[in-house]
Coordinates of C-alpha atoms and ligand atoms in Angstrom, one line a residue:
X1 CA 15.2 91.6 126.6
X2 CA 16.6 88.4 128.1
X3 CA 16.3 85.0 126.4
X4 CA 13.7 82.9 127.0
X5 CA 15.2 80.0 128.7
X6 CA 13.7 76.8 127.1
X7 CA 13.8 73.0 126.9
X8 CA 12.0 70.9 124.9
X9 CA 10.8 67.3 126.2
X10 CA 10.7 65.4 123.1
X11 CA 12.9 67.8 120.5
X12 CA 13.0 65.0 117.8
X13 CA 9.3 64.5 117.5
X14 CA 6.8 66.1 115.1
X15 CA 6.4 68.9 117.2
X16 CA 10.2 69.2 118.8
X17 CA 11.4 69.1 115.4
X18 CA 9.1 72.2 114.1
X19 CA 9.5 73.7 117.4
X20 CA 13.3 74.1 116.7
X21 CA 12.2 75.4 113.2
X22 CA 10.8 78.0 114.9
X23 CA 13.9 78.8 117.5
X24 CA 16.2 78.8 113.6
X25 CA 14.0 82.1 112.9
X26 CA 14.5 83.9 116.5
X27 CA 17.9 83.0 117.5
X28 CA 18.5 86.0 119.6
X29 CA 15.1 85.3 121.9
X30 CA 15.5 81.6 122.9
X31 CA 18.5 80.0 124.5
X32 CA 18.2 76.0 124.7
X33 CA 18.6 74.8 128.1
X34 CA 17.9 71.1 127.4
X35 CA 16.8 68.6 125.0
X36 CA 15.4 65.4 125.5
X37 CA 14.0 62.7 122.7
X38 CA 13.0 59.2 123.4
X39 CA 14.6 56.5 121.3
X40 CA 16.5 58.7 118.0
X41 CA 19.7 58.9 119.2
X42 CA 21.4 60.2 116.0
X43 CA 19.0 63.2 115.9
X44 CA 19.5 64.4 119.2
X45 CA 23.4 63.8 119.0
X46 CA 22.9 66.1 115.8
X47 CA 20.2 68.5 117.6
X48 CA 23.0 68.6 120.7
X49 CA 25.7 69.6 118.4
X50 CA 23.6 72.6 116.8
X51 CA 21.8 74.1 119.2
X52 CA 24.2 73.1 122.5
X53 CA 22.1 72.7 125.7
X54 CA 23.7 72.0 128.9
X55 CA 21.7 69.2 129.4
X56 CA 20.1 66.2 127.6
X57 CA 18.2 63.3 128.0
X58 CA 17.0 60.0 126.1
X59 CA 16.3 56.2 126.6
X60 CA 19.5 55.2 125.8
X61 CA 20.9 58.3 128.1
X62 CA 24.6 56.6 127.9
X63 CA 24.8 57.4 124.4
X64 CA 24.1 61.4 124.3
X65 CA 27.4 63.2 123.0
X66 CA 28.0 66.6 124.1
X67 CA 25.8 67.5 126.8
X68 CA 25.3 66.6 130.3
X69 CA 22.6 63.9 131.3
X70 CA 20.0 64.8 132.9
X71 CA 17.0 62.7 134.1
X72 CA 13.2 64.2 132.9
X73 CA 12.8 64.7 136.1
X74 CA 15.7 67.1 136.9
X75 CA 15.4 68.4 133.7
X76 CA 11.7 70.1 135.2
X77 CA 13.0 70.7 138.5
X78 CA 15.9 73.2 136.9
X79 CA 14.5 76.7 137.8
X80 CA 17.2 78.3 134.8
X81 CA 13.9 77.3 132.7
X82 CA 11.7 79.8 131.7
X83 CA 9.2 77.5 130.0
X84 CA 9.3 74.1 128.8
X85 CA 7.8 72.8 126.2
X86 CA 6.4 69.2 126.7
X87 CA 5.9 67.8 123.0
X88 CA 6.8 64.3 124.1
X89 CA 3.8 61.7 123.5
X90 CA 1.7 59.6 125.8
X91 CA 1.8 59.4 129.1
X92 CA 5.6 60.0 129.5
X93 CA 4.6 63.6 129.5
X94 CA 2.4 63.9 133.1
X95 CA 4.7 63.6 135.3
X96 CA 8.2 66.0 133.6
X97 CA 4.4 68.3 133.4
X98 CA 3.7 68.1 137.2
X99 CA 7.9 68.1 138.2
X100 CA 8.0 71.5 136.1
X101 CA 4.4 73.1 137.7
X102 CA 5.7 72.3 141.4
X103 CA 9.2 74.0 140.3
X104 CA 6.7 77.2 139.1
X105 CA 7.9 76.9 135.6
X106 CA 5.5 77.7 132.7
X107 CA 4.5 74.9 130.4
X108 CA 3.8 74.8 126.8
X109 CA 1.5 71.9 126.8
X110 CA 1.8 69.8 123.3
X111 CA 0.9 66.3 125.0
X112 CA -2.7 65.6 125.4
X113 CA -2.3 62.8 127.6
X114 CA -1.5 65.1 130.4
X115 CA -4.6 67.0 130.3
X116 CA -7.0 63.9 129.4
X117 CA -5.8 61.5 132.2
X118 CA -4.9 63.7 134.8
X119 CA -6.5 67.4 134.3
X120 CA -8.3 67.5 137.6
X121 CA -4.7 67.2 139.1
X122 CA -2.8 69.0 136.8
X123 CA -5.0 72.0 136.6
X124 CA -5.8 73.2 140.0
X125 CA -1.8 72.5 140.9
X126 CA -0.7 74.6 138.3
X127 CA -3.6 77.6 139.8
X128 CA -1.6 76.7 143.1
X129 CA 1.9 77.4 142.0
X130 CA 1.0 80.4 139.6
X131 CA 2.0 78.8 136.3
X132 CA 0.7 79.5 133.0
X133 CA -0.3 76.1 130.8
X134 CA 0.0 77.0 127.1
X135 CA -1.5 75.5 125.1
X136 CA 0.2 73.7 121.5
X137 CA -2.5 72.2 119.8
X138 CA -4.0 74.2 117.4
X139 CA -7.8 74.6 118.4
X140 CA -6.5 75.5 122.1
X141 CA -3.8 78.1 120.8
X142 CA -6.5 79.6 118.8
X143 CA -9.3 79.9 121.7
X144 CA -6.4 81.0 123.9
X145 CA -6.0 83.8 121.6
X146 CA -9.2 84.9 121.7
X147 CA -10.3 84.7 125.5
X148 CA -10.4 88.1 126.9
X149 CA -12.3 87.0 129.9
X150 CA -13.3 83.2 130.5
X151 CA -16.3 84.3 132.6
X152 CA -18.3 85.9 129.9
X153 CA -17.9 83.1 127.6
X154 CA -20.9 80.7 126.7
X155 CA -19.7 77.9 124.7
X156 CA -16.0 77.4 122.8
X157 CA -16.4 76.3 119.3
X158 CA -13.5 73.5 118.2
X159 CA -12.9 72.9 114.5
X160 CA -12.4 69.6 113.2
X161 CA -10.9 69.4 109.3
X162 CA -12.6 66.2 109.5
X163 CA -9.8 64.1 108.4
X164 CA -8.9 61.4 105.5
X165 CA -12.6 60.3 105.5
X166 CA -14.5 63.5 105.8
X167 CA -16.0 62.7 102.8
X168 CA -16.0 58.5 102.6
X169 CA -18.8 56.3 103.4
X170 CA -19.2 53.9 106.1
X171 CA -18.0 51.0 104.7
X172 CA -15.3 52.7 102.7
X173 CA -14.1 53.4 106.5
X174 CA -14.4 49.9 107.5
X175 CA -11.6 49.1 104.7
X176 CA -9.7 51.7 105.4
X177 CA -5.9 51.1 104.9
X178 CA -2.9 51.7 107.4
X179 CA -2.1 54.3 103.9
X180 CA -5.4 55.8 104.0
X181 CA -5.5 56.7 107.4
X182 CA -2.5 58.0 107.3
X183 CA -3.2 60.4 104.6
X184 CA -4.5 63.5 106.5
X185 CA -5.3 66.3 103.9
X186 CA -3.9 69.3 106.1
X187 CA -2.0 68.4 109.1
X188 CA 1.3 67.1 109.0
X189 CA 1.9 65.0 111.8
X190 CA 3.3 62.0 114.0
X191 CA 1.4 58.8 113.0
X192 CA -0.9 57.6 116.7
X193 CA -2.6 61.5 115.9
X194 CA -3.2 61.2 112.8
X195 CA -5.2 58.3 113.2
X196 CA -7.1 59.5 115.7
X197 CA -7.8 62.5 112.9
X198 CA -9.3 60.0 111.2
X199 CA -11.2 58.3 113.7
X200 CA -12.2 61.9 115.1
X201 CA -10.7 60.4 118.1
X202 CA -8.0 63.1 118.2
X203 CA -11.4 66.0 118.1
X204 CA -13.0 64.2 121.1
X205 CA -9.7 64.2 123.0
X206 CA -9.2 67.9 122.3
X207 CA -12.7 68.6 123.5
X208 CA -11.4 67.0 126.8
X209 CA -8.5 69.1 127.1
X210 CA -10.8 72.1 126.2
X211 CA -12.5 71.2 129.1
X212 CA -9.5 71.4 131.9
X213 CA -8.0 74.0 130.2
X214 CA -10.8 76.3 130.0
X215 CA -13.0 74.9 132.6
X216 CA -15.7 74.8 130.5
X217 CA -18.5 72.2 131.4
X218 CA -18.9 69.9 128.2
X219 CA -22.0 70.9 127.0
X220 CA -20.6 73.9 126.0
X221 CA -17.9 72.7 123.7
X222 CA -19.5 71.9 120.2
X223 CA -17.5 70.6 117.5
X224 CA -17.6 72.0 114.1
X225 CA -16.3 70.1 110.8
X226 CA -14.5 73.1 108.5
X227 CA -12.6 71.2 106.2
X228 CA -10.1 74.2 105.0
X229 CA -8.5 74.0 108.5
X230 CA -8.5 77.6 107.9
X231 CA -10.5 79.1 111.6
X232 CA -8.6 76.8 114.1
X233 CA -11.4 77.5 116.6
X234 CA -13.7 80.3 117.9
X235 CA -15.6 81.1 121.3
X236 CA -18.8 82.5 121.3
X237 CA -19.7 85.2 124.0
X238 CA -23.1 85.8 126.4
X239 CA -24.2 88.3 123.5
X240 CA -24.0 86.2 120.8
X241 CA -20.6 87.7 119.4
X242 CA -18.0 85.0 117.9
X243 CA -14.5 85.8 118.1
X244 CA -12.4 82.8 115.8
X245 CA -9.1 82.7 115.3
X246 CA -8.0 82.2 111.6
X247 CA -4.8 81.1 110.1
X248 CA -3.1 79.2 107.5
X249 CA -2.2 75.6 108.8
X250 CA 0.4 75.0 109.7
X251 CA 1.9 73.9 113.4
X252 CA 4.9 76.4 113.4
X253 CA 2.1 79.4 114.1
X254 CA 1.1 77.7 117.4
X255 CA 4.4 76.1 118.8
X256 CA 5.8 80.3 118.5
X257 CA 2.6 81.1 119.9
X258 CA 3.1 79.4 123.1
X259 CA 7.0 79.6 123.4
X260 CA 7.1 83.3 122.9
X261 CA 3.7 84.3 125.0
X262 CA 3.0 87.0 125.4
X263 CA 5.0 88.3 122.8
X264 CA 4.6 88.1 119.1
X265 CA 7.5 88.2 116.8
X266 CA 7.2 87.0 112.7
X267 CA 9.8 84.6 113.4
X268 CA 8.0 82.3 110.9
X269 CA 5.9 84.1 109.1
X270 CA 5.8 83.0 105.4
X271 CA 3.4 84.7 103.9
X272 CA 0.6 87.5 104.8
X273 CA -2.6 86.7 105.1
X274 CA -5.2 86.5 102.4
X275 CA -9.0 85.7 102.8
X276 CA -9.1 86.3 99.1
X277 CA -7.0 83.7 98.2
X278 CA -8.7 81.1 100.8
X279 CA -12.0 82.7 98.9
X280 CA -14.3 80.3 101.3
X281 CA -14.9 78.3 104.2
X282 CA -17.2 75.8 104.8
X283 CA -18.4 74.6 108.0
X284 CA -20.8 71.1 108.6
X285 CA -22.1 69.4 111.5
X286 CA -20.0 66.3 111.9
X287 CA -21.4 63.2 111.4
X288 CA -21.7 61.4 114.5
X289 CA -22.9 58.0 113.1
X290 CA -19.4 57.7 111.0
X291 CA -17.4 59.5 113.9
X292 CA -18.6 57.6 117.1
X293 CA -15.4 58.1 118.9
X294 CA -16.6 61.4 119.4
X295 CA -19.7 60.8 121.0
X296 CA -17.7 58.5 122.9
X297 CA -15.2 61.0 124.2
X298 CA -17.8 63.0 124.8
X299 CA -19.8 60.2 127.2
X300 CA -16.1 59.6 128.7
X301 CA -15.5 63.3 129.7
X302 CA -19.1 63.8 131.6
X303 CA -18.7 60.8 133.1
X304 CA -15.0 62.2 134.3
X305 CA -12.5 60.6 136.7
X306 CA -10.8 57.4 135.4
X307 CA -13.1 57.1 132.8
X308 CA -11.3 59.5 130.6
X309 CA -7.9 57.3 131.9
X310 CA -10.1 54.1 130.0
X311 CA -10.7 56.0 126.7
X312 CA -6.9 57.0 126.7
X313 CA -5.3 54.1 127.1
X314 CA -7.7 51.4 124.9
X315 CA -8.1 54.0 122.2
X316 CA -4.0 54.4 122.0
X317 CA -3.3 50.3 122.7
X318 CA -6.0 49.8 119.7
X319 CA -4.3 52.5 118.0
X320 CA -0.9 50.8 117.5
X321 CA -2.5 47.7 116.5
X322 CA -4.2 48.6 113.6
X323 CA -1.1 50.7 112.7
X324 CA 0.6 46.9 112.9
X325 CA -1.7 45.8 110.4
X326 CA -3.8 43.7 113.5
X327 CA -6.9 45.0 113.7
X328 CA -9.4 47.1 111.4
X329 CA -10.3 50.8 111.7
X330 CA -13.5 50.6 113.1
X331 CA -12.1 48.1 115.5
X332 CA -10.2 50.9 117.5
X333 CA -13.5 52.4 118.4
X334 CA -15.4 48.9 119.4
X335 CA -12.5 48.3 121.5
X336 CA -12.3 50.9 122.9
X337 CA -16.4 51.1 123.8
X338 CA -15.7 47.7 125.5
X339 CA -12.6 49.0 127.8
X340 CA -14.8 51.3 128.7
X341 CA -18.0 49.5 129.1
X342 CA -16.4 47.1 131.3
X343 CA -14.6 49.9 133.6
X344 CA -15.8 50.7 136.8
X345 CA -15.0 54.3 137.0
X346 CA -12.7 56.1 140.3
X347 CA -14.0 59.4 140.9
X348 CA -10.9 61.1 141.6
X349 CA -8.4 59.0 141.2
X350 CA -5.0 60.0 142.3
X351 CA -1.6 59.8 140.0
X352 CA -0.9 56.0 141.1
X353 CA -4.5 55.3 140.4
X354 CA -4.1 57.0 137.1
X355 CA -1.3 55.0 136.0
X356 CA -2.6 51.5 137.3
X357 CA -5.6 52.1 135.7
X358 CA -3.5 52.8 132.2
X359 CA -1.6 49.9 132.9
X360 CA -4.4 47.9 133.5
X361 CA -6.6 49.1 130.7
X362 CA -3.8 49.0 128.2
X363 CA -2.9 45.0 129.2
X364 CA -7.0 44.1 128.8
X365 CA -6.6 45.9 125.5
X366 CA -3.9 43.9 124.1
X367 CA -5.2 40.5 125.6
X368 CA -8.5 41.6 123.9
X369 CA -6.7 41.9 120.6
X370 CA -4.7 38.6 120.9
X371 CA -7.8 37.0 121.7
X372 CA -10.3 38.1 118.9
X373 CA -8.0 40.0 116.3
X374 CA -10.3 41.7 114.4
X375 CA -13.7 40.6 115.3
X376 CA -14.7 42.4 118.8
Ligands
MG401 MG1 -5.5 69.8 117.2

């Protein structure tokens, strides 16, 4: 079999890192096309020198050693690619994403941004040019995997582990620590997600994506807490049959997922396995008066258009600032329910609309924060 041609937007990130983990155990199916990181340098010097790509990109693009440069842009348009992977995050990754659908090259789709600012775009161009969106992140991998025939399902079932607070009260939240929040108790991974893990934020952007990816109207998406993060997400079919899609968790089962479809190979296999060892699974309703980010996705999505654009952007601006120490935890969700509140939605807003309205939202967001700190 030939290699599968790949580049990875964003190689030095959580996901690029683990998704060269994965290429270490099936060296003689991938062959790296190009490599692109945003602002670490060193690794991707040291990336470029192991796995040698042609090309390679980065925001200082004068100081790559050892491969051509390449803009994003060109990088998506090369038709050598059989897939790339777009791990980069924020909203860096929508338009590489729409370059490489136009070119008819498949996507492994890591960046959420993509899906929850622009899927009305995104989705029906890549039904235009025939390409294949494959999903990355975990819950989408898993009802991926277990979609015979969209049609005959009635409602996809998304896991949540619930994160760092699952089991904290209210005001315990309210205090919650940079530290704290960054303590998620399954999932390793970049620091913006895993506070919108601990927000929930992160489960009502993923029901989003759901949405555009499986073109599933909202009220057909429930969201289950399962605090093993053992079923990464199920579907449940017209006759009442649930088909789930277990695993142990780790990210590395879902990056080879989507980089070798439709093929399976161990690759990175660890261990077999064993619902003996896992011995149970629990499953709760999640609690919607501590997790109101997810109610508020939820609102966002069914009102659709730009609004989804709003949650995005004040939810990620908020996000940074309480990861500078500036604001509070519950603070990301009351600023973002004020973006939002105060945004008058576009119906179907175009690419520049999407990212004046990002621009726009994020700039309110800040001047909000300057303005008030932490009392919204
Ligand atoms: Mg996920």
């Amino acid at each position: 079999m030939d290699k599968i041609k790949i580049s990875i937007l964003g190689s030095t990130g959580s996901i690029g890192r683990q998704a060269l983990e994965v290429i270490d155990k099936l060296p003689d199916k991938f062959e790296i096309i190009s490599l692109t990181a945003g602002s670490n340098i060193e690794l991707l010097n040291e990336q470029i020198k192991k796995y040698k790509p042609k090309y390679a990109y980065c925001s200082n693009p004068n100081q790559i050693e050892g491969a051509k440069v390449l803009s994003l842009d060109e990088i998506c348009s090369n038709r050598d690619n059989d897939i790339i992977l777009v791990a980069v995050s924020g909203k860096i990754g929508l338009k590489p994403t729409i370059t490489a659908i136009k070119n008819r090259i498949n996507i492994a789709l890591a960046n959420k941004e993509t899906l929850v600012m622009a899927g009305d775009i995104v989705m029906p161009l890549a039904k235009e040019y025939g390409v294949k969106i494959i999903p990355v992140d975990s819950e989408h991998c898993a009802i991926h995997q277990c979609i015979k025939d969209i049609s005959q399902v009635d409602k996809l079932i998304i896991t949540a582990s619930g994160g760092p607070f699952l089991k904290k009260t209210v005001s315990e939240m309210k205090e919650a620590t940079v530290e704290q929040a960054l303590a998620h108790p399954r999932w390793n991974m970049g620091k913006k997600i895993t506070v919108d893990s601990a927000t929930l934020m992160n489960k009502g952007l993923e029901v989003i994506e759901a949405h555009h990816l499986f073109n599933m109207p909202y009220d057909k998406i429930e969201v289950v807490v399962h605090p093993q993060s053992i079923v990464h997400s199920a579907i449940e079919y017209a006759d009442g049959s649930v088909i789930a899609q277990l695993g142990l968790p780790s990210m590395h089962i879902p990056i080879q997922y989507a980089i070798t479809y439709p093929e399976r190979y161990e690759g990175i296999k660890s261990k077999s396995f064993s619902f003996a060892e896992i011995a149970r699974l629990d499953f709760e309703e999640p609690d919607w008066n501590k997790f109101k980010a997810l109610e508020m996705a939820y609102e966002a999505g069914k009102k659709g258009g730009s609004a989804t654009v709003c949650l995005n952007a004040a939810n990620e601006e908020s996000v940074f600032a309480f990861l500078r120490g500036e604001i509070k935890l519950f603070d990301i969700i009351d600023l973002t329910k004020k973006m939002i509140r105060e945004h008058s939605v576009i119906k179907s807003p175009s690419l520049d609309d999407i990212f004046e309205i990002d621009n726009e939202i994020r700039i309110k967001t800040r001047e909000q924060i300057l303005l008030t700190g932490s009392k919204v």
